[in-house]
Amino acid sequence: MQHWIIAPILLPTFIGALIILTMRHDVVLQRVAGLTSSVLMVAATLALLVAAQSGAVESYELGSWPAPFGIVLVLDRLSALMVTLTAVLGLVVLAYATATGWDQRGKNFHALFQFQLMGLFGAMLTGDIFNLFVFFEILLIASYGLMTHGGGRMRLRGGVQYVMYNLAGSTLFLFALGTLYAVFGSLNMADLAERATQLPAGDAALVRVTAALLLLVFVLKGALLPMHFWLPNTYALAPAPVAALFAVMTKVGAYSVIRVFTLIFPTTLVSMGGLVSDVIAPAAMVTLAIGMIGVLGGGTLARVASFSAIGSMGTLFLAVGAFTEASTGAALYYLIHSTLAGAALFLVVDQVRARRGNSALRLQAPIVGGGLISAMFFMAAIASAGMPPLSGFLGKLMVLQAIRDQDWWVWGWAFVLVTSLIAVVGFSRAGSQLFWKPYDNVAPASDGFEVAPGSTSGWGLAALGALLALVVALTVAAGPVSRYTTATAAQLYNASEYIYAVLGTPEERLVRAEQEEELADALHGADHGAPAQSHAPQEEGH
């Protein structure tokens, strides 16, 4: 299974390049290649997920260069979960884009989509923090193109804002990496985890500065307040399938916080103290409040969905910020739910726009096929708001239960429960405006967003239905999924498993050092022996 770890990165890289070089003028071939690649990626990531269930951590050394000198990919329960979620979402979203014709609205959609997935997979599998930056840049470059896919003045303006915020984040990331290397002398995550425990007390301030810089970068990616300003316009203005895929992009920020701050900068590290949790928890509460208040006053269904994504990140970071096994396990379950429910909500927005010409929350002519669309909206809304019986309710219950041992648990409970009520009111208001209130007979005006020609097709609705079915499946399978996330959290807080898988156990490293010393001695002896043999005939001649 070890060599399969690189498959999710190689496959979209190869297919994306193949599409650009040989298929750029044939959309049918692009669709076949893209969908085939996505199906194979789902199969490969499911195989990795099954392999990770054993609890063993596996590493893959690129070019057979051992860590910490070479680049490594690492498969554990967390990375397997994230790549599988991304692959499944990518397949459903690509099927929707193909069925509705969104992929024909601009150039190079399928190639950019493949490169986006490659960047996401790489960020989730890498065991080197510099390559985390590299894969961040790859997925961001691809997302710039996808964000402006289809053109339009408003979409271009939103894309520029998105680029500016993320360029600032990339600059901060480089500063953080420079500081990290100056302090530790390494960028391999397992090596950093070992060295962090061995630093002298005099370097504590530098460690805290480095951790703060990395945290700032990751919460920008995860849209945690006050770094959330880029998200509402970006998601509301992006093409619907792209916004649905972006639902997993913010989760990369949360993934990075979980990975780095359980492995390299855990709360048990003396120099860290409560720095990270003291910042994340209150920021998460305010983010949750802003997100759900935005749902109440969004103005358009697209902005309601965008603010719902912000609110879900607040709930997710509330659990992450506790930094306990129970809270991390709850956070991972909620992460899966919020990704699927958020993506479904953005596809519902596209269906509404296709039938009304806009997603404004005001009285207009009735929606064609409104019964089915309203049912899909209802499912996505109650899942996003955290109402029973769907997985959002279960996820929030897990989060509330997990944070009970925190000093701030009363505030956490209050924010989650009150904002859930606000979200219910906000989604109810949006649904009644769209589907239930008496309507205006005046023809609806377009809001400037052209929809794809096949947006009302049955295949597009089938793809949306598949996404909602995954939300239901997550609810039904809450038991086994939560057991997996709990085991994942336990593995994360036992950093030695990760370190030994990448660097080897102390015994293995001792044996390797002895072998290297013997090899060095042998080479040293050969170097000294060669001149003696070459001079021997001369000495005989004398």
CSV table of C-alpha atoms in Angstrom, one decimal, residues 272-491:
chain,number,residue,atom,x,y,z
A,272,MET,CA,3.4,27.2,24.1
A,273,GLY,CA,1.2,27.2,27.2
A,274,GLY,CA,-2.4,28.1,26.3
A,275,LEU,CA,-1.4,30.5,23.5
A,276,VAL,CA,-3.3,28.8,20.7
A,277,SER,CA,-6.5,27.7,22.5
A,278,ASP,CA,-6.8,31.1,24.3
A,279,VAL,CA,-6.9,32.7,20.8
A,280,ILE,CA,-9.0,30.2,18.8
A,281,ALA,CA,-11.9,29.7,21.2
A,282,PRO,CA,-13.1,33.3,21.6
A,283,ALA,CA,-12.4,34.0,17.9
A,284,ALA,CA,-14.5,30.9,17.0
A,285,MET,CA,-17.4,32.1,19.1
A,286,VAL,CA,-17.5,35.5,17.4
A,287,THR,CA,-17.1,33.9,14.0
A,288,LEU,CA,-20.0,31.6,14.7
A,289,ALA,CA,-22.1,34.6,15.8
A,290,ILE,CA,-21.2,36.7,12.7
A,291,GLY,CA,-21.9,33.8,10.4
A,292,MET,CA,-25.3,33.0,11.7
A,293,ILE,CA,-26.3,36.7,11.9
A,294,GLY,CA,-25.3,36.9,8.2
A,295,VAL,CA,-27.6,34.0,7.5
A,296,LEU,CA,-30.5,36.0,9.0
A,297,GLY,CA,-29.8,39.1,7.0
A,298,GLY,CA,-28.0,37.7,3.9
A,299,GLY,CA,-30.3,39.4,1.3
A,300,THR,CA,-29.6,36.7,-1.3
A,301,LEU,CA,-29.6,32.9,-1.0
A,302,ALA,CA,-26.0,32.9,-2.2
A,303,ARG,CA,-24.9,35.2,0.6
A,304,VAL,CA,-26.9,33.1,3.1
A,305,ALA,CA,-25.0,30.0,2.0
A,306,SER,CA,-21.7,31.9,2.3
A,307,PHE,CA,-22.4,33.2,5.8
A,308,SER,CA,-23.5,29.7,6.7
A,309,ALA,CA,-20.1,28.5,5.7
A,310,ILE,CA,-18.5,31.1,8.0
A,311,GLY,CA,-20.7,30.0,10.9
A,312,SER,CA,-19.9,26.3,10.3
A,313,MET,CA,-16.2,27.2,10.5
A,314,GLY,CA,-16.9,28.9,13.8
A,315,THR,CA,-18.4,25.7,15.2
A,316,LEU,CA,-15.6,23.6,13.8
A,317,PHE,CA,-12.8,25.8,15.3
A,318,LEU,CA,-14.7,25.9,18.7
A,319,ALA,CA,-14.1,22.2,18.9
A,320,VAL,CA,-10.6,22.3,17.5
A,321,GLY,CA,-9.6,25.1,19.9
A,322,ALA,CA,-10.2,22.8,23.0
A,323,PHE,CA,-7.3,20.6,21.8
A,324,THR,CA,-8.5,17.4,23.6
A,325,GLU,CA,-9.0,14.0,22.0
A,326,ALA,CA,-12.8,14.2,22.5
A,327,SER,CA,-13.1,17.7,21.0
A,328,THR,CA,-10.9,16.8,18.0
A,329,GLY,CA,-12.9,13.7,17.3
A,330,ALA,CA,-16.1,15.8,17.4
A,331,ALA,CA,-14.5,18.4,15.2
A,332,LEU,CA,-13.6,15.8,12.6
A,333,TYR,CA,-17.2,14.5,12.4
A,334,TYR,CA,-18.5,18.0,12.2
A,335,LEU,CA,-15.9,18.8,9.5
A,336,ILE,CA,-17.3,16.0,7.3
A,337,HIS,CA,-20.9,17.1,7.8
A,338,SER,CA,-20.3,20.8,7.2
A,339,THR,CA,-18.4,20.1,4.0
A,340,LEU,CA,-21.2,18.0,2.5
A,341,ALA,CA,-24.0,20.2,3.7
A,342,GLY,CA,-22.3,23.4,2.7
A,343,ALA,CA,-21.6,22.1,-0.8
A,344,ALA,CA,-25.2,21.0,-1.2
A,345,LEU,CA,-26.4,24.4,-0.2
A,346,PHE,CA,-24.4,26.1,-2.9
A,347,LEU,CA,-25.7,23.7,-5.6
A,348,VAL,CA,-29.3,24.6,-4.4
A,349,VAL,CA,-28.4,28.2,-5.0
A,350,ASP,CA,-27.5,27.4,-8.6
A,351,GLN,CA,-30.8,25.6,-9.1
A,352,VAL,CA,-32.7,28.6,-7.7
A,353,ARG,CA,-30.8,31.0,-10.0
A,354,ALA,CA,-31.5,28.7,-13.0
A,355,ARG,CA,-35.2,28.9,-12.4
A,356,ARG,CA,-35.6,32.5,-11.2
A,357,GLY,CA,-32.7,34.3,-12.8
A,358,ASN,CA,-31.5,35.4,-9.4
A,359,SER,CA,-31.3,34.3,-5.8
A,360,ALA,CA,-32.6,37.5,-4.2
A,361,LEU,CA,-34.8,37.0,-1.1
A,362,ARG,CA,-37.8,39.0,-2.3
A,363,LEU,CA,-41.3,38.2,-3.8
A,364,GLN,CA,-41.1,37.1,-7.4
A,365,ALA,CA,-42.7,34.8,-9.8
A,366,PRO,CA,-42.9,31.1,-8.6
A,367,ILE,CA,-40.0,28.8,-9.2
A,368,VAL,CA,-40.6,26.1,-11.9
A,369,GLY,CA,-40.4,22.7,-10.2
A,370,GLY,CA,-40.4,24.5,-6.9
A,371,GLY,CA,-41.6,21.5,-4.9
A,372,LEU,CA,-38.5,19.4,-5.5
A,373,ILE,CA,-36.1,22.4,-5.1
A,374,SER,CA,-37.8,23.4,-1.9
A,375,ALA,CA,-37.4,19.9,-0.5
A,376,MET,CA,-33.7,19.9,-1.4
A,377,PHE,CA,-33.3,23.4,0.2
A,378,PHE,CA,-35.1,22.2,3.3
A,379,MET,CA,-32.8,19.2,3.7
A,380,ALA,CA,-29.6,21.3,3.2
A,381,ALA,CA,-30.9,24.1,5.5
A,382,ILE,CA,-31.8,21.9,8.5
A,383,ALA,CA,-28.5,20.1,8.1
A,384,SER,CA,-26.6,23.4,8.0
A,385,ALA,CA,-28.5,24.8,10.9
A,386,GLY,CA,-27.9,21.8,13.0
A,387,MET,CA,-31.5,20.7,13.4
A,388,PRO,CA,-32.5,17.1,14.0
A,389,PRO,CA,-32.5,14.5,12.6
A,390,LEU,CA,-29.6,15.1,10.2
A,391,SER,CA,-25.9,15.0,10.9
A,392,GLY,CA,-25.5,18.6,11.7
A,393,PHE,CA,-27.6,18.0,14.9
A,394,LEU,CA,-25.4,15.1,15.9
A,395,GLY,CA,-22.2,17.0,15.1
A,396,LYS,CA,-23.2,19.9,17.3
A,397,LEU,CA,-24.2,17.5,20.1
A,398,MET,CA,-20.7,15.9,19.9
A,399,VAL,CA,-19.1,19.4,20.0
A,400,LEU,CA,-21.1,20.5,23.0
A,401,GLN,CA,-20.4,17.3,24.9
A,402,ALA,CA,-16.6,17.5,24.0
A,403,ILE,CA,-16.1,21.1,25.3
A,404,ARG,CA,-17.8,20.5,28.7
A,405,ASP,CA,-14.4,20.2,30.5
A,406,GLN,CA,-13.2,23.6,29.3
A,407,ASP,CA,-13.3,26.7,31.5
A,408,TRP,CA,-15.3,28.6,28.9
A,409,TRP,CA,-17.8,25.8,28.2
A,410,VAL,CA,-20.8,27.9,29.3
A,411,TRP,CA,-20.0,30.5,26.7
A,412,GLY,CA,-19.4,27.9,24.1
A,413,TRP,CA,-22.8,26.3,24.7
A,414,ALA,CA,-24.5,29.6,24.7
A,415,PHE,CA,-23.0,30.6,21.4
A,416,VAL,CA,-23.8,27.3,19.7
A,417,LEU,CA,-27.4,27.1,20.9
A,418,VAL,CA,-28.3,30.7,20.4
A,419,THR,CA,-26.7,30.9,16.9
A,420,SER,CA,-28.4,27.6,16.0
A,421,LEU,CA,-31.8,29.3,16.7
A,422,ILE,CA,-30.7,32.4,14.7
A,423,ALA,CA,-29.8,30.1,11.8
A,424,VAL,CA,-33.2,28.3,11.9
A,425,VAL,CA,-34.9,31.7,11.7
A,426,GLY,CA,-32.6,32.9,8.9
A,427,PHE,CA,-33.1,29.7,6.8
A,428,SER,CA,-36.9,29.8,7.5
A,429,ARG,CA,-37.1,33.4,6.3
A,430,ALA,CA,-35.1,32.5,3.2
A,431,GLY,CA,-37.2,29.5,2.4
A,432,SER,CA,-40.5,31.3,2.9
A,433,GLN,CA,-39.4,34.1,0.7
A,434,LEU,CA,-38.4,31.7,-2.0
A,435,PHE,CA,-41.1,29.0,-1.9
A,436,TRP,CA,-44.0,29.8,0.4
A,437,LYS,CA,-45.0,33.5,0.4
A,438,PRO,CA,-47.5,34.9,-2.1
A,439,TYR,CA,-45.6,35.7,-5.2
A,440,ASP,CA,-45.3,38.7,-7.5
A,441,ASN,CA,-46.4,38.1,-11.1
A,442,VAL,CA,-43.7,40.5,-12.4
A,443,ALA,CA,-41.0,38.6,-14.3
A,444,PRO,CA,-37.9,38.2,-12.2
A,445,ALA,CA,-34.9,40.3,-13.1
A,446,SER,CA,-31.5,38.8,-13.5
A,447,ASP,CA,-28.9,39.6,-10.9
A,448,GLY,CA,-26.0,39.6,-13.4
A,449,PHE,CA,-25.1,35.9,-13.0
A,450,GLU,CA,-25.7,33.9,-16.1
A,451,VAL,CA,-26.5,30.3,-15.4
A,452,ALA,CA,-25.3,27.3,-17.4
A,453,PRO,CA,-27.6,26.1,-20.1
A,454,GLY,CA,-28.3,22.7,-18.6
A,455,SER,CA,-28.7,23.8,-15.0
A,456,THR,CA,-32.3,22.5,-14.8
A,457,SER,CA,-31.4,19.1,-16.2
A,458,GLY,CA,-32.3,15.9,-14.4
A,459,TRP,CA,-28.7,14.8,-14.2
A,460,GLY,CA,-27.8,18.0,-12.3
A,461,LEU,CA,-30.6,17.4,-9.8
A,462,ALA,CA,-29.3,13.8,-9.5
A,463,ALA,CA,-25.8,15.0,-8.6
A,464,LEU,CA,-27.3,17.4,-6.0
A,465,GLY,CA,-29.5,14.5,-4.7
A,466,ALA,CA,-26.4,12.4,-4.4
A,467,LEU,CA,-24.7,15.0,-2.2
A,468,LEU,CA,-27.8,15.2,0.1
A,469,ALA,CA,-27.8,11.4,0.2
A,470,LEU,CA,-24.3,11.5,1.5
A,471,VAL,CA,-25.5,13.8,4.4
A,472,VAL,CA,-28.2,11.2,5.2
A,473,ALA,CA,-25.6,8.4,5.0
A,474,LEU,CA,-23.4,10.3,7.4
A,475,THR,CA,-26.4,10.5,9.8
A,476,VAL,CA,-27.2,6.8,9.5
A,477,ALA,CA,-23.5,5.8,9.9
A,478,ALA,CA,-22.8,8.3,12.7
A,479,GLY,CA,-21.7,5.4,15.0
A,480,PRO,CA,-18.9,3.9,12.9
A,481,VAL,CA,-17.9,7.4,11.5
A,482,SER,CA,-17.6,8.8,15.1
A,483,ARG,CA,-15.6,5.8,16.2
A,484,TYR,CA,-13.2,6.4,13.3
A,485,THR,CA,-12.9,10.1,14.2
A,486,THR,CA,-12.3,9.3,17.8
A,487,ALA,CA,-9.6,6.8,16.9
A,488,THR,CA,-8.1,9.5,14.6
A,489,ALA,CA,-8.0,12.0,17.5
A,490,ALA,CA,-6.3,9.4,19.7
A,491,GLN,CA,-3.7,8.8,17.0
